[in-house]
């Protein structure tokens, strides 16, 4: 009777529905045990006892339109307390969590929208991100995830799905990022319907998203994710328009939306045409994404897996990988050339962003820059149109191709900026980054116009509230600036009275430029706080100042500060020697560091050894050998790391490092053998054995990194932060020595590498030695 009444009600409403029959009904094929259900049952039966993993559709929805976000709530609980932990990550730095997988019964009707991005082998990915590891209890831990991230359903119909997750581990076990079938747990099955396409609904949803993205505020991600999954050509066009690298919350959503669109050919044509549009900013991100889409149309197969262990297969794999990379790089270059032709027609931000894309190509395509130089001359007039973070990137990392007097007005304007974030949250430029931008602008101005730059630096130093960083303020060549004494000490005293952090930076300017004229006033501020009670940064700077202007006073203060430990004191002593030596190394600092080799605290001993190695004189080597021999004598009867204890192991490591890497002496092969015999742990002996083998083969001069401020070198177990430091080290080798020269990959263009090589070669030739280039492999 109830069934009949229901049917009458349905027909009265003009609706039609399909009723599920009883599970026992043999006429119902959907409820029969098919292969999907059988496989699911087999996998779920392997879930650990006591773990409860269930899923449901948010709001218990059962119907979705094509392109609508399908949110699945994962629920984890345990009937066994204190047994399971959960990786509750909600974000991954590569843009996609690999903790959960969705198994769909009609898999032929769905595709992974990001398969081409993650499987072509053209990108490197970083795992990890925001996560917590709670212990599961009987109270469910619920996490929403979106099925659209993993499956783009392309046909309407009825679907069943379950989730396989590797988020769960037994308490005490390590969580493994990525897919791990061995630890996977399986959910229940949920069912839903995907309705036929509804163009009216998708148009309405697109308009809602555009309106939401136009509103002020920083909660934009939900709207741009809706746009990402919508799956229409109109949505793809909207994402392409917005894909200009000025929206920190949505940039990757637009990228993944374009890659995952079901209208791949349309997206490629639209992006190719947009390169020439006057109003479209074209970023390097835009170019790489378009090149990837076109690459996957030309090269359909996924990247071949690495064939570990077979030399011939590895060779063939490398050939294939190089071929794929070459195709991708050529596609990028073709699109950049197309962009270069379109730039003269672009205006405002479109022109500025597109010009920066040319700058991005400088290291990879230096041969093209002869043709692009006239275009780059357009940058000063539109520089202000770049987002602030991109302005910083141009001035900091892309300066060389545009360094000219034409940039001076731009740099002056940057120094006068009043920074306000956009109301829609699209500009995320905090105070720390504002300082970086101003500092970089002032540094570049000083390089182009030293006289004007000097005047502006002095103006900034006089400010009670500094606006640029210490690296710029301390660039002036003057040993001291007596004319700044009064303003520096007054600003410092005022900042200390107010408890302002500005005093930290001013103390470093006092260390750098002040003379002994203000020594009594500086001492008064220092003594008022009390030895060992000063904050670490200003205490380090003031001690270095005392050592510079009054060495005996500074030495006394340094000894007292190093001894100030325990309750009521700061913990600054742990890095005090190193901090002071970096600012001002002197005989007094070396004396204190030498005495500290016998300190009771292993941290202080290690710190002292490092200071003597990097900054000490040749005499410091004798003190380090004495301490190493003493350590060996005291501990020689101990046979294991456990017997030695952590402190003694740390001291051994520090002394080994100091003796082999000292700047003022050369640890040749005989010294290495002597050191090897004094080491007790297998780790340290192995390290020294490797150095001995390396010495027997050849000595390399390696250029590790290059920047505007410094070149970093490595030779004979020691690192050097300048060419002068490297030259001093080279003179410790005997006449007739021949070195090998190489550079760390991707840090240098050929001109930079050759210039550095020739400087070293000429220097060695003048001193009866030689250097050869390492042959290309």
XYZ file of C-alpha atoms in Angstrom:
777
model
C 0.000 0.000 0.000
C 2.870 2.432 0.872
C 4.605 1.636 -2.481
C 1.410 2.338 -4.388
C 0.924 5.634 -2.511
C 4.493 6.702 -3.346
C 4.015 5.984 -7.020
C 0.787 8.007 -7.085
C 2.545 10.939 -5.424
C 5.376 10.815 -7.952
C 3.107 10.837 -10.963
C 1.024 13.611 -9.382
C 4.166 15.788 -9.182
C 5.073 15.084 -12.777
C 8.361 13.488 -11.732
C 9.987 10.209 -12.551
C 12.446 8.321 -10.342
C 14.075 4.899 -10.311
C 13.581 3.044 -7.002
C 16.278 0.727 -5.705
C 14.791 -2.661 -4.890
C 15.605 -4.757 -1.888
C 19.198 -6.070 -1.808
C 17.765 -9.549 -1.880
C 15.922 -8.950 -5.124
C 17.498 -10.995 -7.918
C 16.030 -8.597 -10.513
C 18.329 -5.715 -9.381
C 21.664 -6.018 -11.326
C 23.161 -2.858 -9.699
C 23.221 -4.604 -6.338
C 24.740 -7.832 -7.528
C 28.355 -8.395 -6.523
C 30.296 -7.196 -9.604
C 34.041 -6.972 -10.066
C 34.173 -3.404 -8.698
C 32.430 -4.412 -5.470
C 34.435 -7.605 -5.179
C 37.742 -5.779 -5.550
C 36.649 -3.157 -3.054
C 35.629 -5.774 -0.507
C 38.972 -7.563 -0.868
C 40.941 -4.361 -0.338
C 38.834 -3.074 2.552
C 39.107 -6.376 4.359
C 42.820 -5.619 4.783
C 42.195 -2.462 6.825
C 43.783 -2.781 10.274
C 41.486 -3.794 13.088
C 40.183 -0.848 15.055
C 40.592 1.700 12.261
C 37.411 3.396 11.053
C 37.770 5.070 7.654
C 34.583 6.287 6.010
C 33.735 8.828 3.356
C 30.616 10.713 2.386
C 29.625 13.423 -0.033
C 29.452 16.850 1.589
C 25.860 17.746 2.515
C 24.972 14.197 1.393
C 24.515 15.427 -2.155
C 23.817 12.823 -4.795
C 23.700 14.828 -8.025
C 26.253 17.118 -9.645
C 26.458 19.077 -12.844
C 29.484 18.667 -15.126
C 32.317 20.812 -13.787
C 30.750 21.266 -10.369
C 33.075 20.737 -7.409
C 32.479 17.315 -5.811
C 33.626 17.569 -2.202
C 34.225 14.291 -0.376
C 34.623 14.286 3.406
C 37.163 11.765 4.689
C 36.513 10.621 8.245
C 39.224 8.847 10.274
C 38.668 7.406 13.749
C 39.872 4.515 15.897
C 38.168 2.220 18.380
C 41.617 1.417 19.759
C 42.985 4.427 21.645
C 46.569 5.553 21.139
C 47.118 3.147 18.209
C 46.985 5.099 14.943
C 48.240 8.482 13.769
C 46.987 10.520 10.830
C 48.882 12.642 8.319
C 46.462 15.572 8.270
C 48.235 17.487 5.496
C 46.059 19.925 3.569
C 48.700 21.373 1.245
C 51.693 20.211 -0.755
C 54.430 22.418 -2.222
C 54.131 20.707 -5.598
C 50.503 21.741 -5.752
C 48.897 18.346 -5.244
C 48.688 16.017 -2.278
C 49.431 12.387 -3.112
C 47.976 10.989 0.092
C 44.592 9.938 -1.303
C 43.473 8.178 -4.466
C 39.974 7.770 -5.890
C 38.876 4.483 -7.457
C 35.989 4.983 -9.888
C 33.888 2.142 -11.279
C 33.433 3.674 -14.756
C 37.041 4.736 -15.075
C 36.849 4.851 -18.862
C 34.615 7.920 -18.492
C 37.131 9.858 -16.393
C 40.721 11.089 -16.728
C 43.365 12.468 -14.403
C 43.316 16.169 -15.368
C 46.944 16.726 -14.282
C 48.524 13.564 -15.637
C 50.396 15.490 -18.326
C 51.886 17.864 -15.780
C 53.077 15.214 -13.328
C 54.077 12.480 -15.790
C 55.985 14.189 -18.605
C 59.245 14.318 -16.636
C 59.738 18.032 -17.438
C 59.206 19.349 -13.926
C 60.785 18.786 -10.519
C 58.428 18.476 -7.593
C 58.793 19.221 -3.880
C 56.814 17.113 -1.438
C 55.660 18.305 1.934
C 53.941 21.399 3.200
C 51.419 22.297 5.899
C 50.629 19.246 8.018
C 49.945 17.915 11.505
C 50.113 14.327 12.802
C 47.249 13.822 15.295
C 46.643 10.558 17.157
C 43.284 9.053 16.183
C 40.568 8.640 18.813
C 36.927 7.538 18.691
C 36.048 11.121 17.732
C 36.223 11.297 13.911
C 38.838 13.528 12.292
C 37.102 14.878 9.175
C 38.976 16.232 6.148
C 37.360 17.601 2.963
C 38.970 16.746 -0.381
C 37.820 17.391 -3.927
C 37.336 14.515 -6.338
C 37.862 16.924 -9.262
C 41.540 17.212 -8.313
C 42.047 13.588 -9.339
C 39.207 12.666 -11.697
C 37.584 14.765 -14.421
C 34.362 12.936 -15.239
C 33.590 13.412 -18.920
C 30.201 11.711 -19.366
C 26.925 11.934 -17.454
C 25.698 8.888 -15.585
C 25.719 7.045 -12.290
C 29.102 6.536 -10.584
C 30.493 4.654 -7.628
C 33.767 5.576 -5.972
C 35.868 4.714 -2.934
C 39.016 6.299 -1.536
C 42.398 4.685 -0.938
C 44.451 6.678 1.569
C 47.958 6.288 2.945
C 47.495 8.945 5.630
C 47.245 6.412 8.472
C 50.193 4.852 10.286
C 50.601 2.975 13.514
C 51.805 5.212 16.302
C 55.591 5.304 16.282
C 55.885 4.466 12.582
C 57.122 7.048 10.126
C 54.617 8.619 7.743
C 55.597 8.238 4.096
C 54.740 10.944 1.590
C 53.199 9.824 -1.662
C 51.389 6.646 -2.633
C 52.247 3.577 -0.599
C 50.036 0.582 -1.281
C 51.562 -1.316 1.614
C 50.089 1.129 4.148
C 46.930 2.081 2.246
C 43.518 1.955 3.916
C 40.247 1.735 2.003
C 36.960 3.556 2.574
C 33.359 2.592 1.955
C 31.748 3.091 -1.468
C 29.710 6.209 -2.209
C 27.442 6.793 -5.201
C 26.360 9.865 -7.119
C 25.018 11.002 -10.474
C 26.565 13.381 -12.981
C 23.812 15.158 -14.877
C 23.860 16.103 -18.569
C 25.535 19.383 -19.513
C 23.599 22.519 -18.561
C 24.996 25.565 -20.376
C 22.704 27.945 -18.530
C 24.009 26.717 -15.166
C 27.691 26.863 -16.220
C 27.247 30.423 -17.546
C 25.594 31.487 -14.287
C 28.357 29.833 -12.228
C 31.063 31.570 -14.305
C 29.405 34.956 -13.722
C 29.245 34.256 -9.987
C 32.958 33.435 -9.903
C 33.919 36.571 -11.834
C 31.853 38.677 -9.415
C 33.451 36.957 -6.395
C 36.976 37.520 -7.728
C 36.194 41.193 -8.268
C 35.324 41.760 -4.612
C 37.947 43.068 -2.157
C 39.370 40.633 0.355
C 41.842 37.798 0.467
C 39.522 34.749 0.457
C 39.835 34.074 -3.241
C 40.905 30.452 -3.445
C 37.415 28.900 -3.343
C 36.295 31.061 -6.260
C 39.317 30.365 -8.435
C 39.094 26.621 -7.698
C 35.472 26.687 -8.855
C 36.682 28.392 -12.018
C 39.461 25.822 -12.401
C 37.100 22.830 -12.422
C 34.228 24.373 -14.410
C 35.567 22.856 -17.614
C 34.016 25.166 -20.233
C 35.808 27.108 -22.958
C 34.550 30.346 -21.396
C 36.115 29.342 -18.073
C 39.377 28.529 -19.838
C 39.436 31.966 -21.465
C 38.774 33.646 -18.117
C 41.654 31.721 -16.497
C 43.952 32.628 -19.373
C 43.155 36.325 -18.910
C 43.941 36.090 -15.190
C 47.044 33.917 -15.572
C 49.507 36.795 -15.224
C 51.337 36.043 -11.951
C 49.843 38.872 -9.888
C 47.426 36.806 -7.792
C 49.341 34.739 -5.243
C 46.296 32.715 -4.160
C 45.061 31.748 -7.613
C 48.064 31.578 -9.947
C 48.504 27.808 -9.660
C 44.756 27.209 -9.810
C 44.667 28.966 -13.172
C 47.688 27.006 -14.382
C 46.239 23.648 -13.344
C 42.826 24.650 -14.700
C 44.297 25.334 -18.137
C 46.288 22.095 -18.101
C 43.280 20.091 -16.873
C 40.710 21.607 -19.221
C 38.812 19.069 -21.364
C 39.214 21.511 -24.271
C 42.958 21.112 -24.785
C 43.061 22.239 -28.442
C 40.964 25.307 -27.664
C 43.215 26.261 -24.730
C 46.354 25.994 -26.894
C 44.884 28.170 -29.643
C 43.555 30.704 -27.154
C 46.885 30.998 -25.319
C 48.859 31.217 -28.580
C 46.594 34.034 -29.807
C 46.791 35.794 -26.438
C 50.565 36.186 -26.744
C 49.927 38.910 -29.319
C 47.003 40.595 -27.549
C 47.776 44.156 -26.470
C 46.184 43.719 -23.055
C 47.566 40.264 -22.133
C 50.595 40.160 -19.789
C 52.643 37.102 -20.765
C 54.762 35.644 -17.988
C 57.379 32.905 -18.143
C 54.873 30.781 -16.232
C 52.398 31.366 -19.063
C 55.004 30.426 -21.688
C 56.047 27.225 -19.860
C 52.441 26.138 -19.427
C 51.639 26.703 -23.095
C 54.811 24.871 -24.149
C 53.802 21.925 -21.948
C 50.347 21.742 -23.527
C 51.773 21.817 -27.049
C 54.481 19.335 -26.052
C 51.889 16.802 -24.866
C 50.080 17.162 -28.188
C 53.276 16.373 -30.093
C 54.856 13.860 -27.703
C 52.030 11.788 -26.304
C 53.902 9.179 -24.246
C 54.725 9.725 -20.586
C 58.359 10.051 -19.626
C 60.042 6.624 -19.522
C 60.984 5.396 -16.032
C 64.634 5.485 -15.051
C 66.143 2.025 -15.784
C 68.455 1.731 -12.787
C 71.205 -0.853 -13.060
C 71.484 -1.329 -16.813
C 74.137 0.881 -18.414
C 72.867 0.529 -21.998
C 69.283 1.168 -20.957
C 70.385 4.186 -18.939
C 72.145 5.534 -22.036
C 69.006 5.107 -24.145
C 66.897 6.646 -21.389
C 69.199 9.694 -21.334
C 68.937 10.059 -25.121
C 65.156 9.957 -24.939
C 65.069 12.382 -22.012
C 67.357 14.826 -23.865
C 65.141 14.567 -26.953
C 62.043 15.402 -24.937
C 63.750 18.292 -23.156
C 65.021 19.652 -26.482
C 61.507 19.651 -27.951
C 60.122 21.401 -24.881
C 62.899 24.033 -24.825
C 62.453 24.753 -28.535
C 58.714 25.244 -28.043
C 59.391 27.715 -25.238
C 61.828 29.652 -27.402
C 59.364 29.797 -30.299
C 56.716 31.304 -28.040
C 59.194 33.782 -26.541
C 60.151 34.912 -30.050
C 56.472 35.376 -30.826
C 56.159 37.438 -27.664
C 59.156 39.606 -28.593
C 57.434 40.532 -31.857
C 54.245 41.483 -29.999
C 55.757 43.614 -27.219
C 55.834 46.937 -29.132
C 52.016 46.752 -29.403
C 51.505 46.002 -25.689
C 50.908 48.683 -23.092
C 51.152 49.143 -19.316
C 51.368 45.995 -17.211
C 51.080 43.794 -20.306
C 54.262 45.337 -21.695
C 56.101 45.360 -18.358
C 55.359 41.719 -17.577
C 56.194 40.598 -21.102
C 59.523 42.430 -20.996
C 60.366 40.655 -17.754
C 59.690 37.365 -19.528
C 62.448 38.299 -21.996
C 64.746 38.959 -19.024
C 63.942 35.477 -17.717
C 65.453 34.092 -20.914
C 68.759 35.923 -20.540
C 70.911 33.072 -19.202
C 69.352 30.400 -21.427
C 69.298 32.418 -24.659
C 72.043 35.037 -24.544
C 72.339 34.890 -28.346
C 68.804 36.279 -28.662
C 69.528 39.375 -26.605
C 71.198 41.267 -29.433
C 67.771 41.316 -31.079
C 65.915 42.106 -27.863
C 68.091 44.959 -26.569
C 65.933 47.680 -28.148
C 62.851 46.106 -26.570
C 64.434 46.071 -23.113
C 65.034 49.800 -23.458
C 61.247 50.143 -23.076
C 61.307 48.733 -19.540
C 62.014 51.947 -17.543
C 58.790 53.593 -18.692
C 56.596 50.656 -17.600
C 58.625 49.300 -14.670
C 56.130 50.710 -12.135
C 53.446 48.477 -13.703
C 55.140 45.308 -12.478
C 53.915 43.769 -9.219
C 56.241 44.742 -6.371
C 57.654 41.231 -5.953
C 58.538 41.214 -9.657
C 60.160 44.639 -9.395
C 62.393 43.184 -6.713
C 63.207 40.148 -8.886
C 64.220 42.362 -11.802
C 66.489 44.582 -9.698
C 68.004 41.742 -7.685
C 68.438 38.919 -10.187
C 67.893 40.328 -13.694
C 69.849 43.542 -13.461
C 72.755 42.902 -15.823
C 70.890 43.255 -19.160
C 69.180 46.520 -18.128
C 71.883 48.246 -16.047
C 72.096 51.754 -17.522
C 71.543 55.399 -16.637
C 68.026 55.077 -18.051
C 67.110 53.135 -14.907
C 68.110 55.951 -12.514
C 64.656 57.629 -12.491
C 63.107 54.211 -11.839
C 65.402 53.577 -8.877
C 64.689 56.997 -7.376
C 60.967 56.328 -7.661
C 61.280 52.950 -5.930
C 63.008 54.653 -2.984
C 60.041 57.026 -2.635
C 57.295 54.364 -2.817
C 54.480 54.334 -0.277
C 53.517 50.679 -0.110
C 49.846 49.748 0.030
C 48.533 46.233 -0.675
C 45.725 45.925 -3.208
C 42.269 45.683 -1.663
C 41.634 42.340 -3.379
C 44.675 40.771 -1.724
C 46.479 40.292 -5.027
C 49.611 42.097 -3.868
C 51.216 40.369 -0.917
C 54.248 42.514 -0.168
C 55.047 42.717 3.516
C 57.247 45.231 5.304
C 60.244 42.892 5.215
C 60.057 42.686 1.418
C 59.546 46.432 1.121
C 62.908 46.863 2.831
C 64.460 44.403 0.399
C 63.095 46.288 -2.611
C 64.277 49.670 -1.348
C 67.660 48.236 -0.419
C 68.173 46.679 -3.824
C 67.129 49.899 -5.572
C 69.585 51.940 -3.493
C 72.392 49.459 -4.163
C 71.782 49.615 -7.933
C 71.619 53.412 -7.812
C 74.935 53.515 -5.961
C 76.465 51.309 -8.673
C 75.197 53.553 -11.488
C 75.792 56.890 -9.762
C 78.262 56.566 -6.844
C 78.099 60.214 -5.808
C 74.288 60.321 -5.646
C 74.187 56.863 -4.104
C 76.606 57.885 -1.360
C 74.499 60.918 -0.492
C 71.351 58.779 -0.269
C 73.066 56.111 1.838
C 74.219 58.766 4.313
C 70.665 60.107 4.461
C 69.344 56.635 5.240
C 71.968 56.061 7.967
C 70.872 59.269 9.707
C 67.237 58.113 9.931
C 66.134 56.998 13.410
C 63.923 54.414 11.677
C 66.001 52.694 9.030
C 64.322 51.754 5.745
C 67.052 49.737 4.026
C 69.191 46.815 5.111
C 72.691 46.708 6.548
C 74.313 45.305 3.414
C 73.571 48.530 1.572
C 74.226 50.901 4.468
C 77.645 49.343 5.070
C 78.796 49.441 1.417
C 80.618 52.756 1.664
C 84.412 52.335 1.400
C 85.195 54.650 4.344
C 86.829 52.961 7.330
C 84.982 55.320 9.632
C 82.575 58.256 9.290
C 83.270 60.591 12.242
C 80.584 63.013 11.068
C 77.978 60.339 11.897
C 79.135 59.774 15.494
C 76.650 62.096 17.145
C 73.567 61.039 15.204
C 74.357 57.328 15.559
C 74.785 57.376 19.334
C 71.745 59.622 19.810
C 69.562 57.378 17.676
C 70.919 54.343 19.530
C 70.230 55.804 22.977
C 66.696 56.809 21.967
C 65.943 53.401 20.494
C 67.155 51.647 23.656
C 65.026 53.903 25.850
C 61.954 53.093 23.752
C 62.785 49.385 23.601
C 62.735 49.618 19.806
C 64.302 46.923 17.644
C 65.812 49.724 15.548
C 68.607 49.751 18.125
C 69.839 46.401 16.831
C 70.526 47.811 13.377
C 71.936 51.089 14.675
C 74.383 49.162 16.874
C 75.758 47.518 13.719
C 76.217 50.924 12.084
C 78.119 52.071 15.179
C 80.365 49.011 14.852
C 80.937 49.773 11.164
C 81.455 53.550 11.087
C 81.786 55.149 14.551
C 85.112 56.272 16.043
C 86.311 56.140 19.656
C 84.909 59.638 20.187
C 81.607 58.148 21.404
C 83.156 55.174 23.273
C 82.095 56.418 26.759
C 78.448 56.847 25.680
C 78.383 53.427 24.012
C 79.875 51.848 27.129
C 77.251 53.556 29.271
C 74.433 51.975 27.262
C 76.145 48.575 27.325
C 76.919 48.653 31.060
C 73.388 49.790 31.922
C 72.003 46.601 30.464
C 74.572 44.372 32.154
C 77.122 41.886 30.846
C 75.472 38.801 29.414
C 72.002 40.348 29.537
C 72.086 42.223 26.257
C 70.196 40.834 23.261
C 72.517 38.815 21.033
C 72.542 40.979 17.908
C 73.401 44.357 19.502
C 75.756 42.746 22.030
C 77.765 41.159 19.194
C 77.952 44.462 17.325
C 78.978 46.476 20.381
C 81.672 43.981 21.383
C 83.110 44.205 17.870
C 83.045 48.009 18.152
C 84.893 47.915 21.484
C 87.510 45.563 20.020
C 88.038 47.883 17.070
C 88.345 51.211 18.901
C 89.711 49.995 22.275
C 91.141 46.468 21.864
C 91.980 45.849 25.524
C 88.547 47.051 26.661
C 86.932 44.895 23.991
C 88.908 41.820 25.010
C 87.816 42.228 28.631
C 84.167 42.682 27.645
C 84.334 39.629 25.345
C 85.714 37.375 28.093
C 82.994 38.475 30.500
C 80.213 38.022 27.946
C 81.447 34.527 27.068
C 81.466 33.571 30.745
C 77.958 34.945 31.430
C 75.811 31.809 31.492
C 72.996 30.267 33.440
C 69.851 31.703 34.986
C 69.318 35.395 34.396
C 71.587 35.558 31.371
C 70.859 35.264 27.678
C 72.152 32.270 25.755
C 74.198 34.468 23.407
C 77.482 32.856 24.441
C 76.647 29.881 22.204
C 77.422 31.869 19.041
C 79.192 34.906 20.458
C 82.735 34.203 19.253
C 81.639 33.482 15.715
C 79.430 36.581 15.540
C 82.165 38.884 16.807
C 84.843 37.378 14.551
C 82.652 37.880 11.482
C 82.475 41.594 12.260
C 85.982 42.194 13.610
C 88.720 39.595 13.935
C 91.723 40.613 16.024
C 94.524 39.224 18.166
C 92.266 39.676 21.209
C 89.507 37.554 19.640
C 92.022 34.861 18.685
C 93.345 34.828 22.250
C 89.856 34.366 23.690
C 89.006 31.686 21.116
C 92.236 29.804 21.836
C 91.458 29.745 25.547
C 87.890 28.635 24.765
C 89.189 25.425 23.167
C 89.395 24.099 26.736
C 85.937 25.316 27.754
C 83.618 22.938 29.623
C 80.817 23.494 27.086
C 81.182 21.471 23.877
C 79.266 24.153 21.957
C 81.830 26.783 22.948
C 84.733 24.475 22.054
C 83.220 23.777 18.631
C 82.560 27.461 18.054
C 86.113 28.409 19.040
C 87.572 25.806 16.683
C 85.487 27.134 13.799
C 86.531 30.739 14.472
C 90.224 29.817 14.551
C 89.881 27.851 11.316
C 88.151 30.591 9.342
C 89.613 33.749 10.869
C 92.664 32.718 12.913
C 96.341 33.244 12.160
C 98.801 30.506 11.270
C 99.632 30.201 14.991
C 96.094 29.015 15.669
C 96.914 25.704 13.975
C 99.297 24.830 16.816
C 96.568 25.404 19.409
C 94.149 23.203 17.461
C 96.667 20.332 17.193
C 97.358 20.602 20.919
C 93.629 20.395 21.675
C 93.162 17.451 19.268
C 96.005 15.520 20.887
C 94.606 16.251 24.343
C 91.165 15.040 23.244
C 92.684 11.854 21.835
C 94.664 11.164 25.000
C 91.634 11.609 27.277
C 89.320 9.478 25.121
C 91.619 6.885 23.533
C 90.331 4.044 25.747
C 86.736 4.556 24.585
C 85.802 2.271 21.719
C 82.274 3.342 20.753
C 80.337 6.511 20.093
C 78.115 5.664 23.045
C 81.130 5.547 25.360
C 82.394 8.866 24.059
C 79.069 10.637 24.468
C 77.540 13.334 22.285
C 79.694 16.182 23.602
C 83.002 14.438 22.898
C 81.830 13.310 19.456
C 80.872 16.914 18.669
C 84.306 18.173 19.796
C 86.067 15.584 17.635
C 83.998 16.636 14.616
C 84.705 20.341 15.189
C 88.449 19.829 15.617
C 88.623 17.601 12.541
C 86.775 20.241 10.525
C 88.952 23.078 11.809
C 92.282 21.339 11.194
C 91.386 20.334 7.626
C 89.678 23.575 6.555
C 91.849 26.278 8.144
C 92.384 29.324 5.963
C 95.809 30.211 7.358
C 97.456 26.795 6.931
C 97.484 23.916 4.496
C 96.505 20.450 5.661
C 98.633 18.443 3.271
C 98.672 14.685 3.029
C 101.073 14.166 5.945
C 98.924 16.276 8.247
C 95.844 14.403 7.093
C 97.437 11.077 7.988
C 98.403 12.439 11.398
C 94.853 13.639 11.964
C 93.397 10.342 10.855
C 95.367 8.553 13.564
C 94.066 10.943 16.226
C 90.401 10.448 15.321
C 88.532 7.719 17.196
C 85.104 7.478 15.567
C 84.684 5.622 12.314
C 82.835 8.557 10.767
C 85.695 11.010 11.289
C 88.353 8.514 10.134
C 86.346 7.819 7.009
C 86.061 11.548 6.268
C 89.823 12.011 6.531
C 90.496 8.892 4.426
C 88.352 10.390 1.669
C 90.370 13.614 1.842
C 93.597 11.626 1.541
C 92.301 9.822 -1.545
C 91.195 13.119 -3.054
C 94.599 14.659 -2.410
C 96.300 11.772 -4.155
C 94.123 12.233 -7.243
C 93.995 15.957 -7.921
C 93.242 19.292 -6.233
C 90.211 21.136 -7.562
C 89.469 24.834 -7.526
C 85.674 24.839 -7.587
C 83.563 27.951 -8.021
C 80.478 27.109 -5.972
C 78.312 30.188 -6.514
C 78.374 33.671 -7.943
C 76.439 36.822 -7.067
C 76.880 40.569 -7.236
C 78.240 40.571 -3.694
C 80.523 37.540 -3.573
C 82.053 34.586 -5.341
C 82.341 31.423 -3.263
C 85.210 28.999 -3.875
C 86.175 25.587 -2.548
C 89.701 24.155 -2.506
C 91.446 21.543 -0.378
C 88.565 21.114 2.085
C 88.161 24.854 2.703
C 85.603 27.398 1.503
C 86.449 30.967 0.568
C 84.139 33.943 0.146
C 86.368 36.057 -2.075
C 88.992 35.753 -4.771
C 91.557 37.372 -2.451
C 90.944 34.692 0.171
C 91.343 31.992 -2.475
C 94.623 33.504 -3.680
C 96.013 33.517 -0.137
C 95.154 29.833 0.104
C 96.765 28.994 -3.241
C 100.050 30.518 -2.068
C 100.244 27.841 0.648
C 100.803 25.171 -2.018
C 104.327 24.367 -3.242
C 105.631 25.810 -6.509
C 104.878 23.611 -9.477
C 101.412 22.638 -8.219
C 98.801 22.085 -10.923
C 95.115 22.494 -10.100
C 91.893 21.516 -11.853
C 89.227 24.196 -12.330
C 85.495 23.600 -12.481
C 82.250 25.414 -11.711
C 79.104 24.226 -10.007
C 76.395 23.597 -12.626
C 73.966 26.334 -13.715
C 75.592 29.099 -11.674
C 77.613 30.736 -14.446
C 77.400 31.792 -17.996
C 80.464 31.037 -20.114
C 81.808 34.594 -19.993
C 81.750 34.719 -16.184
C 83.397 31.330 -15.912
C 86.144 32.219 -18.371
C 86.875 35.554 -16.688
C 87.324 33.913 -13.274
C 89.414 31.111 -14.751
C 91.804 33.550 -16.446
C 92.239 35.594 -13.259
C 93.205 32.467 -11.316
C 95.435 31.191 -14.118
C 97.344 34.476 -14.389
C 97.813 34.658 -10.633
C 99.158 31.100 -10.434
C 101.467 31.666 -13.393
C 103.047 34.608 -11.567
C 103.746 32.288 -8.615
C 105.106 29.248 -10.441
C 101.882 27.195 -10.501
C 99.210 26.364 -13.047
C 95.511 25.535 -13.381
C 93.731 23.537 -16.079
C 90.056 23.333 -16.962
C 88.261 20.135 -16.113
C 87.292 18.519 -19.462
C 83.587 18.623 -20.317
C 81.791 15.341 -19.737
